Amino acid sequence: MSVKLSPSTLLSLSPPLLHAHHSPPLISMSILRRLAPNHLTTHLRHHHRRRLATVAAAVRQDTTIWTQAPLSEIEPAAESLFHVSIDVSDYPDLAASHTRAGQYLQLRVPDVEKPSFLAIASPPSYAAEKGAFEFLVKSVAGSTAELLCGLKKGDVVELSQATGRGFEIDQIEPAEKYPTVLIFATGSGISPIRSLIESGFSADKRSDVRLYYGARNIKRMAYQDRFKDWESSGVKIVPVLSQPDGRWTGETGYVQAAFAMAKQIYSPTGTGAVLCGQKQMTEEITSILVSDGVSIEKILKNF
């Protein structure tokens, strides 16, 4: 990283830089002899480790490949949530990096170095077919995501390659062997779940596929316009609202509580699960499933 100084600043710095430079006084040999050898060794090792850590951090930072791409669409998806589409049609390598539902990438906005990590909401085939990545972004005050949600169509952002293992859906295949798949999502955690459902995982060939989707209220529940299509693909949707208004007649409270009241796990060995959302929810759901005999290897998360 270089620092640019104005001409006036350089002039003010020149005299002391040219005339006041001096070397630190040398440490006499008598003082060095009085220093414990192990103290010197420890100091040198500590300095060496710090230098190596700095170099390693710089190398890691430099390995990220950033691609500039324009926003093709940005609009509200629900309260505090935005649908964001980014045009990657000119970057086939970037588009091809998304190979599995549940993967994510880093995004940077202009003049801000700190990136935001975003799960890709569109299915893996979407980038190749439509030339775009789609995201569901929660606008959090003071974050890069908030700045992103304030941009407009045509503004340019920077994207990294898609990364992460995503949902290892092959762990719960074939469909005949795992007829029950339980899916859990809260808030913007529905984003990679949309990618999973719309990329297809033979839901129509399974006898019991349920999506427990939690939000504070109906205004904060994204993708309601897609529910009908998801259900036609074989996914039963169970919306759960923690703070509903008086007109709500569906499930209330938290996702884990709603599931615990109506588990209906008919065959633990034939059951798989997919989780994405709040840490407490994922931990409690995992505990419930494991206690009922579902293998921990069949509980998928998007790492």
PDB file of C-alpha atoms in Angstrom:
ATOM      1  CA  MET A   1       0.000   0.000   0.000  1.00  0.00           C
ATOM      2  CA  SER A   2       1.411   3.403  -0.945  1.00  0.00           C
ATOM      3  CA  VAL A   3       0.657   6.766   0.643  1.00  0.00           C
ATOM      4  CA  LYS A   4       0.437   9.870  -1.530  1.00  0.00           C
ATOM      5  CA  LEU A   5       1.473  13.183   0.006  1.00  0.00           C
ATOM      6  CA  SER A   6       0.635  16.612  -1.352  1.00  0.00           C
ATOM      7  CA  PRO A   7       3.506  18.903  -2.491  1.00  0.00           C
ATOM      8  CA  SER A   8       2.950  21.195   0.507  1.00  0.00           C
ATOM      9  CA  THR A   9       3.136  18.267   2.884  1.00  0.00           C
ATOM     10  CA  LEU A  10       6.341  17.079   1.222  1.00  0.00           C
ATOM     11  CA  LEU A  11       7.929  20.540   1.579  1.00  0.00           C
ATOM     12  CA  SER A  12       7.059  20.659   5.254  1.00  0.00           C
ATOM     13  CA  LEU A  13       8.543  17.233   5.779  1.00  0.00           C
ATOM     14  CA  SER A  14      11.710  17.713   3.704  1.00  0.00           C
ATOM     15  CA  PRO A  15      13.958  19.593   6.202  1.00  0.00           C
ATOM     16  CA  PRO A  16      13.596  17.134   9.081  1.00  0.00           C
ATOM     17  CA  LEU A  17      13.805  14.187   6.702  1.00  0.00           C
ATOM     18  CA  LEU A  18      17.003  15.505   5.126  1.00  0.00           C
ATOM     19  CA  HIS A  19      18.767  17.024   8.107  1.00  0.00           C
ATOM     20  CA  ALA A  20      17.410  15.431  11.268  1.00  0.00           C
ATOM     21  CA  HIS A  21      17.935  11.788  10.357  1.00  0.00           C
ATOM     22  CA  HIS A  22      20.020   9.883  12.888  1.00  0.00           C
ATOM     23  CA  SER A  23      20.674   6.282  13.821  1.00  0.00           C
ATOM     24  CA  PRO A  24      19.709   4.962  17.248  1.00  0.00           C
ATOM     25  CA  PRO A  25      22.643   4.609  19.656  1.00  0.00           C
ATOM     26  CA  LEU A  26      24.381   1.265  19.568  1.00  0.00           C
ATOM     27  CA  ILE A  27      23.977  -1.007  22.583  1.00  0.00           C
ATOM     28  CA  SER A  28      27.329  -1.632  24.208  1.00  0.00           C
ATOM     29  CA  MET A  29      28.673  -5.161  24.499  1.00  0.00           C
ATOM     30  CA  SER A  30      28.683  -4.881  28.294  1.00  0.00           C
ATOM     31  CA  ILE A  31      24.937  -4.296  28.287  1.00  0.00           C
ATOM     32  CA  LEU A  32      24.378  -7.164  25.851  1.00  0.00           C
ATOM     33  CA  ARG A  33      26.325  -9.497  28.116  1.00  0.00           C
ATOM     34  CA  ARG A  34      24.083  -8.594  31.040  1.00  0.00           C
ATOM     35  CA  LEU A  35      20.921  -9.481  29.046  1.00  0.00           C
ATOM     36  CA  ALA A  36      19.741 -13.034  29.581  1.00  0.00           C
ATOM     37  CA  PRO A  37      20.245 -15.141  26.418  1.00  0.00           C
ATOM     38  CA  ASN A  38      16.781 -16.691  26.718  1.00  0.00           C
ATOM     39  CA  HIS A  39      15.254 -13.211  26.870  1.00  0.00           C
ATOM     40  CA  LEU A  40      16.956 -12.248  23.604  1.00  0.00           C
ATOM     41  CA  THR A  41      15.919 -15.520  21.973  1.00  0.00           C
ATOM     42  CA  THR A  42      12.323 -15.091  23.065  1.00  0.00           C
ATOM     43  CA  HIS A  43      12.255 -11.514  21.784  1.00  0.00           C
ATOM     44  CA  LEU A  44      13.718 -12.474  18.410  1.00  0.00           C
ATOM     45  CA  ARG A  45      11.350 -15.408  18.015  1.00  0.00           C
ATOM     46  CA  HIS A  46       8.373 -13.232  18.877  1.00  0.00           C
ATOM     47  CA  HIS A  47       9.482 -10.624  16.343  1.00  0.00           C
ATOM     48  CA  HIS A  48       9.983 -13.336  13.711  1.00  0.00           C
ATOM     49  CA  ARG A  49       6.529 -14.811  14.315  1.00  0.00           C
ATOM     50  CA  ARG A  50       4.901 -11.386  14.051  1.00  0.00           C
ATOM     51  CA  ARG A  51       6.689 -10.742  10.772  1.00  0.00           C
ATOM     52  CA  LEU A  52       5.662 -14.123   9.366  1.00  0.00           C
ATOM     53  CA  ALA A  53       2.042 -13.551  10.449  1.00  0.00           C
ATOM     54  CA  THR A  54       2.016 -10.158   8.723  1.00  0.00           C
ATOM     55  CA  VAL A  55       3.421 -11.624   5.517  1.00  0.00           C
ATOM     56  CA  ALA A  56       0.971 -14.536   5.625  1.00  0.00           C
ATOM     57  CA  ALA A  57      -1.971 -12.182   6.124  1.00  0.00           C
ATOM     58  CA  ALA A  58      -0.837 -10.096   3.149  1.00  0.00           C
ATOM     59  CA  VAL A  59      -0.559 -13.210   0.995  1.00  0.00           C
ATOM     60  CA  ARG A  60      -4.052 -14.362   1.990  1.00  0.00           C
ATOM     61  CA  GLN A  61      -5.475 -10.956   1.185  1.00  0.00           C
ATOM     62  CA  ASP A  62      -3.766 -10.835  -2.199  1.00  0.00           C
ATOM     63  CA  THR A  63      -5.149 -14.228  -3.233  1.00  0.00           C
ATOM     64  CA  THR A  64      -8.726 -12.910  -3.408  1.00  0.00           C
ATOM     65  CA  ILE A  65      -9.685 -12.237  -7.007  1.00  0.00           C
ATOM     66  CA  TRP A  66     -12.113  -9.337  -7.319  1.00  0.00           C
ATOM     67  CA  THR A  67     -14.332  -8.847 -10.346  1.00  0.00           C
ATOM     68  CA  GLN A  68     -16.185  -5.601 -11.022  1.00  0.00           C
ATOM     69  CA  ALA A  69     -19.801  -6.142 -12.057  1.00  0.00           C
ATOM     70  CA  PRO A  70     -22.860  -3.863 -12.284  1.00  0.00           C
ATOM     71  CA  LEU A  71     -26.132  -4.120 -10.390  1.00  0.00           C
ATOM     72  CA  SER A  72     -28.907  -5.136 -12.768  1.00  0.00           C
ATOM     73  CA  GLU A  73     -31.714  -4.977 -10.224  1.00  0.00           C
ATOM     74  CA  ILE A  74     -32.251  -3.831  -6.631  1.00  0.00           C
ATOM     75  CA  GLU A  75     -35.645  -3.594  -4.968  1.00  0.00           C
ATOM     76  CA  PRO A  76     -37.348  -4.301  -1.633  1.00  0.00           C
ATOM     77  CA  ALA A  77     -38.058  -7.996  -1.004  1.00  0.00           C
ATOM     78  CA  ALA A  78     -39.576  -7.602   2.474  1.00  0.00           C
ATOM     79  CA  GLU A  79     -39.185  -5.255   5.420  1.00  0.00           C
ATOM     80  CA  SER A  80     -35.409  -4.619   5.877  1.00  0.00           C
ATOM     81  CA  LEU A  81     -34.640  -7.115   3.084  1.00  0.00           C
ATOM     82  CA  PHE A  82     -33.636  -6.325  -0.485  1.00  0.00           C
ATOM     83  CA  HIS A  83     -33.552  -8.385  -3.651  1.00  0.00           C
ATOM     84  CA  VAL A  84     -30.253  -7.707  -5.407  1.00  0.00           C
ATOM     85  CA  SER A  85     -29.263  -8.985  -8.857  1.00  0.00           C
ATOM     86  CA  ILE A  86     -25.746  -8.537 -10.242  1.00  0.00           C
ATOM     87  CA  ASP A  87     -24.856  -8.935 -13.908  1.00  0.00           C
ATOM     88  CA  VAL A  88     -22.011 -11.443 -14.377  1.00  0.00           C
ATOM     89  CA  SER A  89     -22.733 -12.226 -18.033  1.00  0.00           C
ATOM     90  CA  ASP A  90     -19.281 -10.944 -19.067  1.00  0.00           C
ATOM     91  CA  TYR A  91     -17.498 -13.172 -16.546  1.00  0.00           C
ATOM     92  CA  PRO A  92     -18.150 -16.864 -17.286  1.00  0.00           C
ATOM     93  CA  ASP A  93     -15.427 -18.020 -14.882  1.00  0.00           C
ATOM     94  CA  LEU A  94     -17.097 -16.157 -12.029  1.00  0.00           C
ATOM     95  CA  ALA A  95     -20.508 -17.549 -12.972  1.00  0.00           C
ATOM     96  CA  ALA A  96     -19.085 -21.075 -13.184  1.00  0.00           C
ATOM     97  CA  SER A  97     -17.653 -20.845  -9.642  1.00  0.00           C
ATOM     98  CA  HIS A  98     -21.182 -21.325  -8.246  1.00  0.00           C
ATOM     99  CA  THR A  99     -21.617 -25.085  -8.358  1.00  0.00           C
ATOM    100  CA  ARG A 100     -23.799 -25.935  -5.355  1.00  0.00           C
ATOM    101  CA  ALA A 101     -26.705 -24.389  -3.444  1.00  0.00           C
ATOM    102  CA  GLY A 102     -25.567 -22.923  -0.148  1.00  0.00           C
ATOM    103  CA  GLN A 103     -22.357 -21.367  -1.436  1.00  0.00           C
ATOM    104  CA  TYR A 104     -21.551 -17.717  -0.780  1.00  0.00           C
ATOM    105  CA  LEU A 105     -19.199 -15.002  -1.993  1.00  0.00           C
ATOM    106  CA  GLN A 106     -17.666 -11.754  -0.816  1.00  0.00           C
ATOM    107  CA  LEU A 107     -18.948  -8.420  -2.092  1.00  0.00           C
ATOM    108  CA  ARG A 108     -17.367  -4.982  -1.821  1.00  0.00           C
ATOM    109  CA  VAL A 109     -18.938  -1.619  -2.582  1.00  0.00           C
ATOM    110  CA  PRO A 110     -17.011   1.407  -3.935  1.00  0.00           C
ATOM    111  CA  ASP A 111     -14.568   3.094  -1.526  1.00  0.00           C
ATOM    112  CA  VAL A 112     -15.145   0.478   1.204  1.00  0.00           C
ATOM    113  CA  GLU A 113     -12.504  -2.209   1.671  1.00  0.00           C
ATOM    114  CA  LYS A 114     -14.420  -4.343   4.181  1.00  0.00           C
ATOM    115  CA  PRO A 115     -16.448  -6.936   2.243  1.00  0.00           C
ATOM    116  CA  SER A 116     -19.824  -8.434   3.052  1.00  0.00           C
ATOM    117  CA  PHE A 117     -20.322 -12.212   2.895  1.00  0.00           C
ATOM    118  CA  LEU A 118     -23.516 -13.053   1.010  1.00  0.00           C
ATOM    119  CA  ALA A 119     -25.171 -16.395   0.357  1.00  0.00           C
ATOM    120  CA  ILE A 120     -26.215 -16.775  -3.276  1.00  0.00           C
ATOM    121  CA  ALA A 121     -30.001 -17.001  -3.529  1.00  0.00           C
ATOM    122  CA  SER A 122     -30.261 -18.031  -7.176  1.00  0.00           C
ATOM    123  CA  PRO A 123     -29.683 -21.682  -8.149  1.00  0.00           C
ATOM    124  CA  PRO A 124     -26.278 -22.644  -9.620  1.00  0.00           C
ATOM    125  CA  SER A 125     -27.673 -22.933 -13.153  1.00  0.00           C
ATOM    126  CA  TYR A 126     -29.076 -19.396 -13.060  1.00  0.00           C
ATOM    127  CA  ALA A 127     -25.774 -17.616 -13.673  1.00  0.00           C
ATOM    128  CA  ALA A 128     -25.090 -19.672 -16.807  1.00  0.00           C
ATOM    129  CA  GLU A 129     -28.638 -19.282 -18.120  1.00  0.00           C
ATOM    130  CA  LYS A 130     -29.407 -15.678 -17.114  1.00  0.00           C
ATOM    131  CA  GLY A 131     -25.929 -14.213 -16.603  1.00  0.00           C
ATOM    132  CA  ALA A 132     -26.638 -13.028 -13.071  1.00  0.00           C
ATOM    133  CA  PHE A 133     -26.262 -13.789  -9.377  1.00  0.00           C
ATOM    134  CA  GLU A 134     -29.214 -13.014  -7.116  1.00  0.00           C
ATOM    135  CA  PHE A 135     -29.070 -12.265  -3.393  1.00  0.00           C
ATOM    136  CA  LEU A 136     -31.400 -11.551  -0.501  1.00  0.00           C
ATOM    137  CA  VAL A 137     -29.657  -8.851   1.515  1.00  0.00           C
ATOM    138  CA  LYS A 138     -30.556  -7.685   5.009  1.00  0.00           C
ATOM    139  CA  SER A 139     -29.865  -3.996   5.499  1.00  0.00           C
ATOM    140  CA  VAL A 140     -28.017  -3.722   8.812  1.00  0.00           C
ATOM    141  CA  ALA A 141     -27.164  -0.214  10.024  1.00  0.00           C
ATOM    142  CA  GLY A 142     -23.491   0.653   9.612  1.00  0.00           C
ATOM    143  CA  SER A 143     -22.655  -2.412   7.521  1.00  0.00           C
ATOM    144  CA  THR A 144     -21.446  -2.941   3.972  1.00  0.00           C
ATOM    145  CA  ALA A 145     -24.817  -4.579   3.306  1.00  0.00           C
ATOM    146  CA  GLU A 146     -26.573  -1.315   4.184  1.00  0.00           C
ATOM    147  CA  LEU A 147     -24.392   0.554   1.678  1.00  0.00           C
ATOM    148  CA  LEU A 148     -25.146  -2.079  -0.951  1.00  0.00           C
ATOM    149  CA  CYS A 149     -28.900  -1.696  -0.404  1.00  0.00           C
ATOM    150  CA  GLY A 150     -28.506   2.044  -0.973  1.00  0.00           C
ATOM    151  CA  LEU A 151     -27.016   1.640  -4.447  1.00  0.00           C
ATOM    152  CA  LYS A 152     -28.990   1.752  -7.680  1.00  0.00           C
ATOM    153  CA  LYS A 153     -29.158  -0.132 -10.957  1.00  0.00           C
ATOM    154  CA  GLY A 154     -25.953   0.291 -12.949  1.00  0.00           C
ATOM    155  CA  ASP A 155     -23.713   0.924  -9.950  1.00  0.00           C
ATOM    156  CA  VAL A 156     -20.602  -1.265  -9.928  1.00  0.00           C
ATOM    157  CA  VAL A 157     -19.566  -3.559  -7.084  1.00  0.00           C
ATOM    158  CA  GLU A 158     -16.757  -6.074  -6.685  1.00  0.00           C
ATOM    159  CA  LEU A 159     -17.327  -9.807  -6.292  1.00  0.00           C
ATOM    160  CA  SER A 160     -15.078 -12.664  -5.269  1.00  0.00           C
ATOM    161  CA  GLN A 161     -15.433 -16.187  -6.622  1.00  0.00           C
ATOM    162  CA  ALA A 162     -18.180 -18.311  -5.057  1.00  0.00           C
ATOM    163  CA  THR A 163     -16.809 -20.396  -2.219  1.00  0.00           C
ATOM    164  CA  GLY A 164     -17.833 -22.803   0.543  1.00  0.00           C
ATOM    165  CA  ARG A 165     -18.976 -26.410   0.407  1.00  0.00           C
ATOM    166  CA  GLY A 166     -22.632 -25.457   0.263  1.00  0.00           C
ATOM    167  CA  PHE A 167     -25.308 -28.021   1.076  1.00  0.00           C
ATOM    168  CA  GLU A 168     -23.875 -31.486   0.502  1.00  0.00           C
ATOM    169  CA  ILE A 169     -27.215 -32.770  -0.737  1.00  0.00           C
ATOM    170  CA  ASP A 170     -25.670 -36.041  -1.921  1.00  0.00           C
ATOM    171  CA  GLN A 171     -25.605 -37.014   1.780  1.00  0.00           C
ATOM    172  CA  ILE A 172     -29.400 -37.435   1.670  1.00  0.00           C
ATOM    173  CA  GLU A 173     -29.754 -39.105  -1.701  1.00  0.00           C
ATOM    174  CA  PRO A 174     -31.207 -41.084  -3.377  1.00  0.00           C
ATOM    175  CA  ALA A 175     -34.700 -39.754  -2.696  1.00  0.00           C
ATOM    176  CA  GLU A 176     -36.090 -43.254  -2.183  1.00  0.00           C
ATOM    177  CA  LYS A 177     -33.716 -43.873   0.734  1.00  0.00           C
ATOM    178  CA  TYR A 178     -34.408 -40.487   2.385  1.00  0.00           C
ATOM    179  CA  PRO A 179     -38.117 -39.798   1.850  1.00  0.00           C
ATOM    180  CA  THR A 180     -38.221 -37.176   4.645  1.00  0.00           C
ATOM    181  CA  VAL A 181     -36.294 -33.904   4.330  1.00  0.00           C
ATOM    182  CA  LEU A 182     -36.870 -31.225   6.958  1.00  0.00           C
ATOM    183  CA  ILE A 183     -35.733 -27.708   6.040  1.00  0.00           C
ATOM    184  CA  PHE A 184     -35.342 -24.874   8.548  1.00  0.00           C
ATOM    185  CA  ALA A 185     -34.675 -21.195   7.848  1.00  0.00           C
ATOM    186  CA  THR A 186     -35.000 -17.908   9.694  1.00  0.00           C
ATOM    187  CA  GLY A 187     -34.886 -14.360   8.322  1.00  0.00           C
ATOM    188  CA  SER A 188     -32.447 -13.862   5.460  1.00  0.00           C
ATOM    189  CA  GLY A 189     -31.339 -17.481   5.968  1.00  0.00           C
ATOM    190  CA  ILE A 190     -34.038 -18.339   3.445  1.00  0.00           C
ATOM    191  CA  SER A 191     -31.656 -17.078   0.739  1.00  0.00           C
ATOM    192  CA  PRO A 192     -29.571 -20.271   0.225  1.00  0.00           C
ATOM    193  CA  ILE A 193     -32.697 -22.362   0.877  1.00  0.00           C
ATOM    194  CA  ARG A 194     -34.281 -20.754  -2.175  1.00  0.00           C
ATOM    195  CA  SER A 195     -31.178 -21.772  -4.144  1.00  0.00           C
ATOM    196  CA  LEU A 196     -31.585 -25.349  -2.913  1.00  0.00           C
ATOM    197  CA  ILE A 197     -35.296 -25.636  -3.667  1.00  0.00           C
ATOM    198  CA  GLU A 198     -35.024 -24.060  -7.104  1.00  0.00           C
ATOM    199  CA  SER A 199     -31.969 -26.099  -8.085  1.00  0.00           C
ATOM    200  CA  GLY A 200     -33.990 -29.250  -7.411  1.00  0.00           C
ATOM    201  CA  PHE A 201     -33.265 -32.095  -5.023  1.00  0.00           C
ATOM    202  CA  SER A 202     -36.032 -34.507  -6.070  1.00  0.00           C
ATOM    203  CA  ALA A 203     -38.537 -33.104  -3.566  1.00  0.00           C
ATOM    204  CA  ASP A 204     -41.393 -34.411  -5.707  1.00  0.00           C
ATOM    205  CA  LYS A 205     -40.003 -37.935  -5.322  1.00  0.00           C
ATOM    206  CA  ARG A 206     -39.966 -37.747  -1.523  1.00  0.00           C
ATOM    207  CA  SER A 207     -43.038 -38.318   0.610  1.00  0.00           C
ATOM    208  CA  ASP A 208     -42.374 -35.680   3.284  1.00  0.00           C
ATOM    209  CA  VAL A 209     -40.491 -32.447   2.540  1.00  0.00           C
ATOM    210  CA  ARG A 210     -41.248 -29.588   4.932  1.00  0.00           C
ATOM    211  CA  LEU A 211     -39.856 -26.060   5.127  1.00  0.00           C
ATOM    212  CA  TYR A 212     -40.171 -24.368   8.514  1.00  0.00           C
ATOM    213  CA  TYR A 213     -39.582 -20.696   7.745  1.00  0.00           C
ATOM    214  CA  GLY A 214     -39.421 -18.225  10.629  1.00  0.00           C
ATOM    215  CA  ALA A 215     -39.715 -14.439  10.590  1.00  0.00           C
ATOM    216  CA  ARG A 216     -40.747 -11.731  13.034  1.00  0.00           C
ATOM    217  CA  ASN A 217     -43.944 -10.923  11.134  1.00  0.00           C
ATOM    218  CA  ILE A 218     -45.466 -11.448   7.716  1.00  0.00           C
ATOM    219  CA  LYS A 219     -43.959  -8.200   6.401  1.00  0.00           C
ATOM    220  CA  ARG A 220     -40.469  -9.588   7.074  1.00  0.00           C
ATOM    221  CA  MET A 221     -41.064 -12.845   5.245  1.00  0.00           C
ATOM    222  CA  ALA A 222     -39.387 -12.790   1.828  1.00  0.00           C
ATOM    223  CA  TYR A 223     -40.212 -14.895  -1.249  1.00  0.00           C
ATOM    224  CA  GLN A 224     -43.918 -15.239  -0.486  1.00  0.00           C
ATOM    225  CA  ASP A 225     -44.503 -14.868  -4.222  1.00  0.00           C
ATOM    226  CA  ARG A 226     -42.509 -18.091  -4.747  1.00  0.00           C
ATOM    227  CA  PHE A 227     -44.336 -20.241  -2.205  1.00  0.00           C
ATOM    228  CA  LYS A 228     -46.810 -21.609  -4.729  1.00  0.00           C
ATOM    229  CA  ASP A 229     -44.038 -22.744  -7.079  1.00  0.00           C
ATOM    230  CA  TRP A 230     -42.075 -24.273  -4.198  1.00  0.00           C
ATOM    231  CA  GLU A 231     -45.099 -26.232  -3.065  1.00  0.00           C
ATOM    232  CA  SER A 232     -45.735 -27.462  -6.592  1.00  0.00           C
ATOM    233  CA  SER A 233     -42.179 -28.834  -6.585  1.00  0.00           C
ATOM    234  CA  GLY A 234     -43.002 -30.969  -3.557  1.00  0.00           C
ATOM    235  CA  VAL A 235     -42.107 -28.698  -0.608  1.00  0.00           C
ATOM    236  CA  LYS A 236     -44.715 -28.108   2.108  1.00  0.00           C
ATOM    237  CA  ILE A 237     -44.199 -24.646   3.607  1.00  0.00           C
ATOM    238  CA  VAL A 238     -44.814 -23.987   7.310  1.00  0.00           C
ATOM    239  CA  PRO A 239     -44.467 -20.237   8.030  1.00  0.00           C
ATOM    240  CA  VAL A 240     -43.730 -19.407  11.683  1.00  0.00           C
ATOM    241  CA  LEU A 241     -44.091 -15.842  13.015  1.00  0.00           C
ATOM    242  CA  SER A 242     -42.590 -14.795  16.351  1.00  0.00           C
ATOM    243  CA  GLN A 243     -44.487 -11.480  16.589  1.00  0.00           C
ATOM    244  CA  PRO A 244     -47.597 -11.810  14.396  1.00  0.00           C
ATOM    245  CA  ASP A 245     -50.509  -9.414  14.298  1.00  0.00           C
ATOM    246  CA  GLY A 246     -54.005 -10.408  15.394  1.00  0.00           C
ATOM    247  CA  ARG A 247     -55.013 -11.670  11.953  1.00  0.00           C
ATOM    248  CA  TRP A 248     -52.363 -14.415  11.781  1.00  0.00           C
ATOM    249  CA  THR A 249     -53.789 -17.931  12.158  1.00  0.00           C
ATOM    250  CA  GLY A 250     -50.678 -19.970  11.416  1.00  0.00           C
ATOM    251  CA  GLU A 251     -47.771 -21.162  13.580  1.00  0.00           C
ATOM    252  CA  THR A 252     -46.421 -18.703  16.136  1.00  0.00           C
ATOM    253  CA  GLY A 253     -43.279 -18.472  18.266  1.00  0.00           C
ATOM    254  CA  TYR A 254     -39.924 -19.809  17.143  1.00  0.00           C
ATOM    255  CA  VAL A 255     -39.179 -22.362  14.451  1.00  0.00           C
ATOM    256  CA  GLN A 256     -37.658 -24.865  16.868  1.00  0.00           C
ATOM    257  CA  ALA A 257     -40.700 -24.752  19.147  1.00  0.00           C
ATOM    258  CA  ALA A 258     -43.128 -25.152  16.244  1.00  0.00           C
ATOM    259  CA  PHE A 259     -41.202 -28.163  15.002  1.00  0.00           C
ATOM    260  CA  ALA A 260     -40.910 -29.732  18.456  1.00  0.00           C
ATOM    261  CA  MET A 261     -44.704 -29.659  18.809  1.00  0.00           C
ATOM    262  CA  ALA A 262     -45.325 -31.503  15.534  1.00  0.00           C
ATOM    263  CA  LYS A 263     -42.154 -33.438  14.746  1.00  0.00           C
ATOM    264  CA  GLN A 264     -43.755 -36.388  12.964  1.00  0.00           C
ATOM    265  CA  ILE A 265     -40.486 -38.128  12.214  1.00  0.00           C
ATOM    266  CA  TYR A 266     -41.638 -41.504  10.988  1.00  0.00           C
ATOM    267  CA  SER A 267     -38.236 -42.982  10.147  1.00  0.00           C
ATOM    268  CA  PRO A 268     -35.111 -41.347  11.640  1.00  0.00           C
ATOM    269  CA  THR A 269     -32.800 -43.420   9.418  1.00  0.00           C
ATOM    270  CA  GLY A 270     -34.665 -42.181   6.361  1.00  0.00           C
ATOM    271  CA  THR A 271     -34.640 -38.522   7.420  1.00  0.00           C
ATOM    272  CA  GLY A 272     -32.367 -35.695   6.338  1.00  0.00           C
ATOM    273  CA  ALA A 273     -32.384 -32.022   7.304  1.00  0.00           C
ATOM    274  CA  VAL A 274     -31.128 -28.700   5.946  1.00  0.00           C
ATOM    275  CA  LEU A 275     -30.590 -25.724   8.276  1.00  0.00           C
ATOM    276  CA  CYS A 276     -29.766 -22.056   7.742  1.00  0.00           C
ATOM    277  CA  GLY A 277     -30.373 -19.131  10.059  1.00  0.00           C
ATOM    278  CA  GLN A 278     -29.918 -18.068  13.649  1.00  0.00           C
ATOM    279  CA  LYS A 279     -27.321 -19.986  15.623  1.00  0.00           C
ATOM    280  CA  GLN A 280     -29.703 -20.799  18.479  1.00  0.00           C
ATOM    281  CA  MET A 281     -32.258 -22.202  16.057  1.00  0.00           C
ATOM    282  CA  THR A 282     -29.742 -24.404  14.254  1.00  0.00           C
ATOM    283  CA  GLU A 283     -28.281 -25.700  17.513  1.00  0.00           C
ATOM    284  CA  GLU A 284     -31.655 -26.520  19.060  1.00  0.00           C
ATOM    285  CA  ILE A 285     -33.027 -28.143  15.915  1.00  0.00           C
ATOM    286  CA  THR A 286     -29.868 -30.228  15.592  1.00  0.00           C
ATOM    287  CA  SER A 287     -30.240 -31.366  19.202  1.00  0.00           C
ATOM    288  CA  ILE A 288     -33.882 -32.342  18.669  1.00  0.00           C
ATOM    289  CA  LEU A 289     -33.130 -34.280  15.491  1.00  0.00           C
ATOM    290  CA  VAL A 290     -30.147 -36.140  16.920  1.00  0.00           C
ATOM    291  CA  SER A 291     -32.074 -37.064  20.074  1.00  0.00           C
ATOM    292  CA  ASP A 292     -34.774 -38.546  17.836  1.00  0.00           C
ATOM    293  CA  GLY A 293     -32.243 -40.710  16.016  1.00  0.00           C
ATOM    294  CA  VAL A 294     -31.414 -38.638  12.923  1.00  0.00           C
ATOM    295  CA  SER A 295     -27.751 -39.050  11.976  1.00  0.00           C
ATOM    296  CA  ILE A 296     -25.663 -35.911  12.445  1.00  0.00           C
ATOM    297  CA  GLU A 297     -24.160 -36.572   8.998  1.00  0.00           C
ATOM    298  CA  LYS A 298     -27.616 -36.118   7.475  1.00  0.00           C
ATOM    299  CA  ILE A 299     -28.090 -32.636   8.973  1.00  0.00           C
ATOM    300  CA  LEU A 300     -26.760 -30.254   6.346  1.00  0.00           C
ATOM    301  CA  LYS A 301     -25.546 -26.683   6.841  1.00  0.00           C
ATOM    302  CA  ASN A 302     -23.982 -24.259   4.370  1.00  0.00           C
ATOM    303  CA  PHE A 303     -20.350 -23.997   5.508  1.00  0.00           C
TER     304      PHE A 303
END
